[in-house]
């Protein structure tokens, strides 16, 4: 990867966006206590052979996430007790 995968939250309008390895993506999100759900996930449609499998896995994981945990400068996104994605600030 030339650029890292990113995730940005805009709490004012409950939208998330970022870079998924090849494409820019966007989503809505809702939170309640430590629960989180992403909805309406969409992305630009560029094809990048070297990152397409990674990007597919990322989008698949994003759709399964239902819990978040913040630990210092790390954000963990989980499906129940299983960490699927982790981001550093």
CSV table of N, CA and C in Angstrom, one decimal:
chain,number,residue,atom,x,y,z
A,1,UNK,N,0.8,-1.2,0.0
A,1,UNK,CA,0.0,0.0,0.0
A,1,UNK,C,0.9,1.2,0.0
A,2,UNK,N,0.5,2.2,-0.9
A,2,UNK,CA,1.2,3.4,-0.9
A,2,UNK,C,0.7,4.4,0.2
A,3,UNK,N,-0.6,4.3,0.4
A,3,UNK,CA,-1.2,5.2,1.5
A,3,UNK,C,-2.0,4.2,2.4
A,4,UNK,N,-2.0,4.6,3.7
A,4,UNK,CA,-2.7,3.7,4.7
A,4,UNK,C,-4.2,3.9,4.5
A,5,UNK,N,-4.9,2.8,5.0
A,5,UNK,CA,-6.4,2.9,5.0
A,5,UNK,C,-6.7,3.8,6.2
A,6,UNK,N,-7.7,4.7,5.9
A,6,UNK,CA,-8.1,5.7,6.9
A,6,UNK,C,-9.6,5.6,7.2
A,7,UNK,N,-10.0,6.2,8.3
A,7,UNK,CA,-11.4,6.3,8.7
A,7,UNK,C,-11.5,7.6,9.5
A,8,UNK,N,-12.4,8.4,9.0
A,8,UNK,CA,-12.7,9.7,9.6
A,8,UNK,C,-14.2,9.7,10.0
A,9,UNK,N,-14.5,10.3,11.1
A,9,UNK,CA,-15.9,10.5,11.6
A,9,UNK,C,-16.3,11.9,11.6
A,10,UNK,N,-17.5,12.3,11.1
A,10,UNK,CA,-18.0,13.6,11.3
A,10,UNK,C,-19.3,13.4,12.1
A,11,UNK,N,-19.1,13.7,13.4
A,11,UNK,CA,-20.3,13.4,14.3
A,11,UNK,C,-21.4,14.4,14.1
A,12,UNK,N,-21.1,15.6,13.5
A,12,UNK,CA,-22.2,16.6,13.3
A,12,UNK,C,-23.3,16.0,12.4
A,13,UNK,N,-22.9,15.3,11.3
A,13,UNK,CA,-23.9,14.7,10.4
A,13,UNK,C,-23.9,13.2,10.4
A,14,UNK,N,-23.2,12.5,11.3
A,14,UNK,CA,-23.2,11.1,11.4
A,14,UNK,C,-22.7,10.4,10.2
A,15,UNK,N,-21.7,10.9,9.6
A,15,UNK,CA,-21.1,10.4,8.4
A,15,UNK,C,-19.6,10.0,8.7
A,16,UNK,N,-19.2,8.9,8.0
A,16,UNK,CA,-17.8,8.5,8.1
A,16,UNK,C,-17.3,8.4,6.6
A,17,UNK,N,-16.0,8.6,6.5
A,17,UNK,CA,-15.3,8.5,5.2
A,17,UNK,C,-13.9,8.2,5.4
A,18,UNK,N,-13.2,7.8,4.2
A,18,UNK,CA,-11.8,7.6,4.3
A,18,UNK,C,-11.3,7.0,3.0
A,19,UNK,N,-10.1,6.4,3.1
A,19,UNK,CA,-9.4,5.8,2.0
A,19,UNK,C,-9.3,4.3,2.3
A,20,UNK,N,-9.7,3.4,1.3
A,20,UNK,CA,-9.7,2.0,1.6
A,20,UNK,C,-8.6,1.2,0.9
A,21,UNK,N,-7.6,1.9,0.4
A,21,UNK,CA,-6.5,1.2,-0.2
A,21,UNK,C,-6.4,1.5,-1.7
A,22,UNK,N,-7.5,1.8,-2.3
A,22,UNK,CA,-7.6,2.2,-3.7
A,22,UNK,C,-8.6,3.3,-3.9
A,23,UNK,N,-9.8,3.1,-3.3
A,23,UNK,CA,-10.9,4.0,-3.4
A,23,UNK,C,-11.2,4.8,-2.2
A,24,UNK,N,-11.8,6.0,-2.4
A,24,UNK,CA,-12.4,6.7,-1.3
A,24,UNK,C,-13.7,6.1,-1.0
A,25,UNK,N,-14.1,6.1,0.3
A,25,UNK,CA,-15.4,5.5,0.6
A,25,UNK,C,-16.1,6.5,1.6
A,26,UNK,N,-17.4,6.2,1.8
A,26,UNK,CA,-18.3,7.0,2.6
A,26,UNK,C,-19.4,6.1,3.2
A,27,UNK,N,-19.9,6.6,4.3
A,27,UNK,CA,-20.9,5.8,5.0
A,27,UNK,C,-21.6,6.6,6.0
A,28,UNK,N,-22.8,6.2,6.4
A,28,UNK,CA,-23.4,6.7,7.6
A,28,UNK,C,-23.0,5.9,8.8
A,29,UNK,N,-23.2,6.4,10.0
A,29,UNK,CA,-23.0,5.5,11.2
A,29,UNK,C,-23.9,6.0,12.3
A,30,UNK,N,-24.2,5.0,13.2
A,30,UNK,CA,-24.9,5.3,14.4
A,30,UNK,C,-24.2,4.7,15.6
A,31,UNK,N,-24.2,5.4,16.7
A,31,UNK,CA,-23.6,4.8,17.9
A,31,UNK,C,-24.6,4.9,19.1
A,32,UNK,N,-24.4,4.0,20.0
A,32,UNK,CA,-25.2,4.0,21.2
A,32,UNK,C,-24.3,3.3,22.3
A,33,UNK,N,-23.9,4.0,23.3
A,33,UNK,CA,-22.9,3.5,24.3
A,33,UNK,C,-21.7,2.9,23.5
A,34,UNK,N,-21.4,1.7,23.6
A,34,UNK,CA,-20.2,1.1,22.8
A,34,UNK,C,-20.6,0.4,21.6
A,35,UNK,N,-21.9,0.5,21.2
A,35,UNK,CA,-22.3,-0.1,19.9
A,35,UNK,C,-22.1,0.9,18.8
A,36,UNK,N,-21.8,0.4,17.6
A,36,UNK,CA,-21.7,1.2,16.4
A,36,UNK,C,-22.2,0.4,15.2
A,37,UNK,N,-22.8,1.0,14.3
A,37,UNK,CA,-23.2,0.4,13.0
A,37,UNK,C,-23.0,1.3,11.9
A,38,UNK,N,-22.4,0.8,10.8
A,38,UNK,CA,-22.2,1.6,9.6
A,38,UNK,C,-23.3,1.2,8.6
A,39,UNK,N,-23.8,2.2,7.8
A,39,UNK,CA,-24.8,2.0,6.9
A,39,UNK,C,-24.6,2.7,5.6
A,40,UNK,N,-25.2,2.3,4.5
A,40,UNK,CA,-25.1,3.0,3.3
A,40,UNK,C,-23.6,3.1,2.8
A,41,UNK,N,-22.8,2.1,3.0
A,41,UNK,CA,-21.4,2.2,2.6
A,41,UNK,C,-21.3,2.2,1.1
A,42,UNK,N,-20.6,3.2,0.6
A,42,UNK,CA,-20.4,3.4,-0.8
A,42,UNK,C,-19.0,3.8,-1.1
A,43,UNK,N,-18.5,3.7,-2.3
A,43,UNK,CA,-17.1,4.0,-2.7
A,43,UNK,C,-17.0,4.4,-4.1
A,44,UNK,N,-15.9,5.1,-4.4
A,44,UNK,CA,-15.6,5.4,-5.8
A,44,UNK,C,-15.3,4.0,-6.5
A,45,UNK,N,-15.2,4.0,-7.8
A,45,UNK,CA,-15.1,2.7,-8.5
A,45,UNK,C,-13.8,2.5,-9.3
A,46,UNK,N,-12.7,3.0,-8.8
A,46,UNK,CA,-11.5,2.7,-9.4
A,46,UNK,C,-11.1,1.2,-9.2
A,47,UNK,N,-10.4,0.6,-10.1
A,47,UNK,CA,-9.9,-0.8,-9.9
A,47,UNK,C,-8.4,-0.7,-9.7
A,48,UNK,N,-7.9,-1.3,-8.7
A,48,UNK,CA,-6.5,-1.4,-8.4
A,48,UNK,C,-6.2,-2.9,-8.1
A,49,UNK,N,-5.6,-3.6,-9.1
A,49,UNK,CA,-5.3,-5.0,-9.0
A,49,UNK,C,-4.6,-5.4,-7.7
A,50,UNK,N,-3.6,-4.6,-7.3
A,50,UNK,CA,-2.8,-4.9,-6.1
A,50,UNK,C,-3.5,-4.8,-4.8
A,51,UNK,N,-4.5,-4.0,-4.7
A,51,UNK,CA,-5.2,-3.8,-3.4
A,51,UNK,C,-6.7,-4.2,-3.4
A,52,UNK,N,-7.2,-4.8,-4.5
A,52,UNK,CA,-8.6,-5.1,-4.6
A,52,UNK,C,-9.1,-6.1,-3.6
A,53,UNK,N,-8.3,-7.1,-3.3
A,53,UNK,CA,-8.6,-8.1,-2.3
A,53,UNK,C,-8.7,-7.6,-0.9
A,54,UNK,N,-7.7,-6.7,-0.6
A,54,UNK,CA,-7.6,-6.1,0.7
A,54,UNK,C,-8.8,-5.2,0.9
A,55,UNK,N,-9.1,-4.4,-0.1
A,55,UNK,CA,-10.3,-3.5,-0.1
A,55,UNK,C,-11.6,-4.3,0.1
A,56,UNK,N,-11.8,-5.4,-0.6
A,56,UNK,CA,-13.0,-6.2,-0.4
A,56,UNK,C,-13.1,-6.7,1.0
A,57,UNK,N,-12.0,-7.1,1.6
A,57,UNK,CA,-12.0,-7.6,3.0
A,57,UNK,C,-12.3,-6.4,4.0
A,58,UNK,N,-11.8,-5.2,3.7
A,58,UNK,CA,-12.1,-4.1,4.5
A,58,UNK,C,-13.5,-3.7,4.5
A,59,UNK,N,-14.2,-3.7,3.3
A,59,UNK,CA,-15.6,-3.3,3.2
A,59,UNK,C,-16.4,-4.4,3.9
A,60,UNK,N,-16.1,-5.7,3.7
A,60,UNK,CA,-16.8,-6.8,4.3
A,60,UNK,C,-16.7,-6.6,5.9
A,61,UNK,N,-15.6,-6.3,6.4
A,61,UNK,CA,-15.4,-6.2,7.9
A,61,UNK,C,-16.2,-5.0,8.3
A,62,UNK,N,-16.2,-3.9,7.6
A,62,UNK,CA,-16.9,-2.7,8.0
A,62,UNK,C,-18.4,-2.9,8.2
A,63,UNK,N,-19.0,-3.8,7.3
A,63,UNK,CA,-20.4,-4.1,7.4
A,63,UNK,C,-20.7,-5.0,8.5
A,64,UNK,N,-19.8,-5.7,9.1
A,64,UNK,CA,-20.0,-6.6,10.2
A,64,UNK,C,-19.8,-6.0,11.6
A,65,UNK,N,-19.2,-4.8,11.7
A,65,UNK,CA,-18.8,-4.2,12.9
A,65,UNK,C,-20.1,-3.8,13.7
A,66,UNK,N,-20.1,-4.1,15.0
A,66,UNK,CA,-21.2,-3.7,15.9
A,66,UNK,C,-20.8,-3.2,17.2
A,67,UNK,N,-19.5,-3.1,17.5
A,67,UNK,CA,-18.9,-2.6,18.8
A,67,UNK,C,-17.7,-1.8,18.5
A,68,UNK,N,-17.5,-0.8,19.3
A,68,UNK,CA,-16.2,0.0,19.2
A,68,UNK,C,-15.6,0.1,20.6
A,69,UNK,N,-14.3,0.2,20.6
A,69,UNK,CA,-13.5,0.4,21.8
A,69,UNK,C,-12.4,1.4,21.5
A,70,UNK,N,-12.3,2.4,22.4
A,70,UNK,CA,-11.2,3.3,22.3
A,70,UNK,C,-10.2,3.1,23.4
A,71,UNK,N,-8.9,2.8,23.0
A,71,UNK,CA,-7.9,2.5,24.0
A,71,UNK,C,-6.7,3.5,23.7
A,72,UNK,N,-6.6,4.6,24.5
A,72,UNK,CA,-5.6,5.5,24.2
A,72,UNK,C,-5.8,6.2,22.8
A,73,UNK,N,-4.8,6.0,21.9
A,73,UNK,CA,-5.0,6.6,20.6
A,73,UNK,C,-5.4,5.6,19.6
A,74,UNK,N,-5.9,4.4,20.1
A,74,UNK,CA,-6.3,3.3,19.2
A,74,UNK,C,-7.8,3.2,19.2
A,75,UNK,N,-8.4,3.0,18.0
A,75,UNK,CA,-9.8,2.7,17.9
A,75,UNK,C,-9.9,1.3,17.4
A,76,UNK,N,-10.6,0.4,18.2
A,76,UNK,CA,-10.8,-0.9,17.7
A,76,UNK,C,-12.3,-1.1,17.3
A,77,UNK,N,-12.5,-1.7,16.2
A,77,UNK,CA,-13.8,-2.0,15.7
A,77,UNK,C,-14.0,-3.5,15.7
A,78,UNK,N,-15.1,-3.9,16.4
A,78,UNK,CA,-15.2,-5.3,16.6
A,78,UNK,C,-16.6,-5.8,16.1
A,79,UNK,N,-16.6,-7.2,15.9
A,79,UNK,CA,-17.9,-7.9,15.7
A,79,UNK,C,-18.0,-8.7,17.0
A,80,UNK,N,-18.9,-8.3,17.8
A,80,UNK,CA,-19.0,-8.9,19.2
A,80,UNK,C,-17.7,-8.7,19.9
A,81,UNK,N,-17.0,-9.8,20.2
A,81,UNK,CA,-15.7,-9.8,20.9
A,81,UNK,C,-14.5,-9.9,20.0
A,82,UNK,N,-14.7,-10.0,18.7
A,82,UNK,CA,-13.6,-10.2,17.8
A,82,UNK,C,-13.2,-8.8,17.1
A,83,UNK,N,-11.9,-8.4,17.3
A,83,UNK,CA,-11.4,-7.2,16.7
A,83,UNK,C,-11.3,-7.5,15.2
A,84,UNK,N,-12.0,-6.7,14.4
A,84,UNK,CA,-11.9,-6.8,12.9
A,84,UNK,C,-11.0,-5.8,12.3
A,85,UNK,N,-11.0,-4.5,12.9
A,85,UNK,CA,-10.2,-3.4,12.3
A,85,UNK,C,-9.7,-2.6,13.5
A,86,UNK,N,-8.5,-2.1,13.3
A,86,UNK,CA,-7.9,-1.2,14.3
A,86,UNK,C,-7.3,0.0,13.6
A,87,UNK,N,-7.5,1.1,14.2
A,87,UNK,CA,-7.0,2.4,13.6
A,87,UNK,C,-6.2,3.1,14.7
A,88,UNK,N,-5.1,3.8,14.3
A,88,UNK,CA,-4.4,4.6,15.2
A,88,UNK,C,-4.5,6.1,14.8
A,89,UNK,N,-4.7,6.9,15.8
A,89,UNK,CA,-4.9,8.4,15.6
A,89,UNK,C,-3.6,9.0,15.2
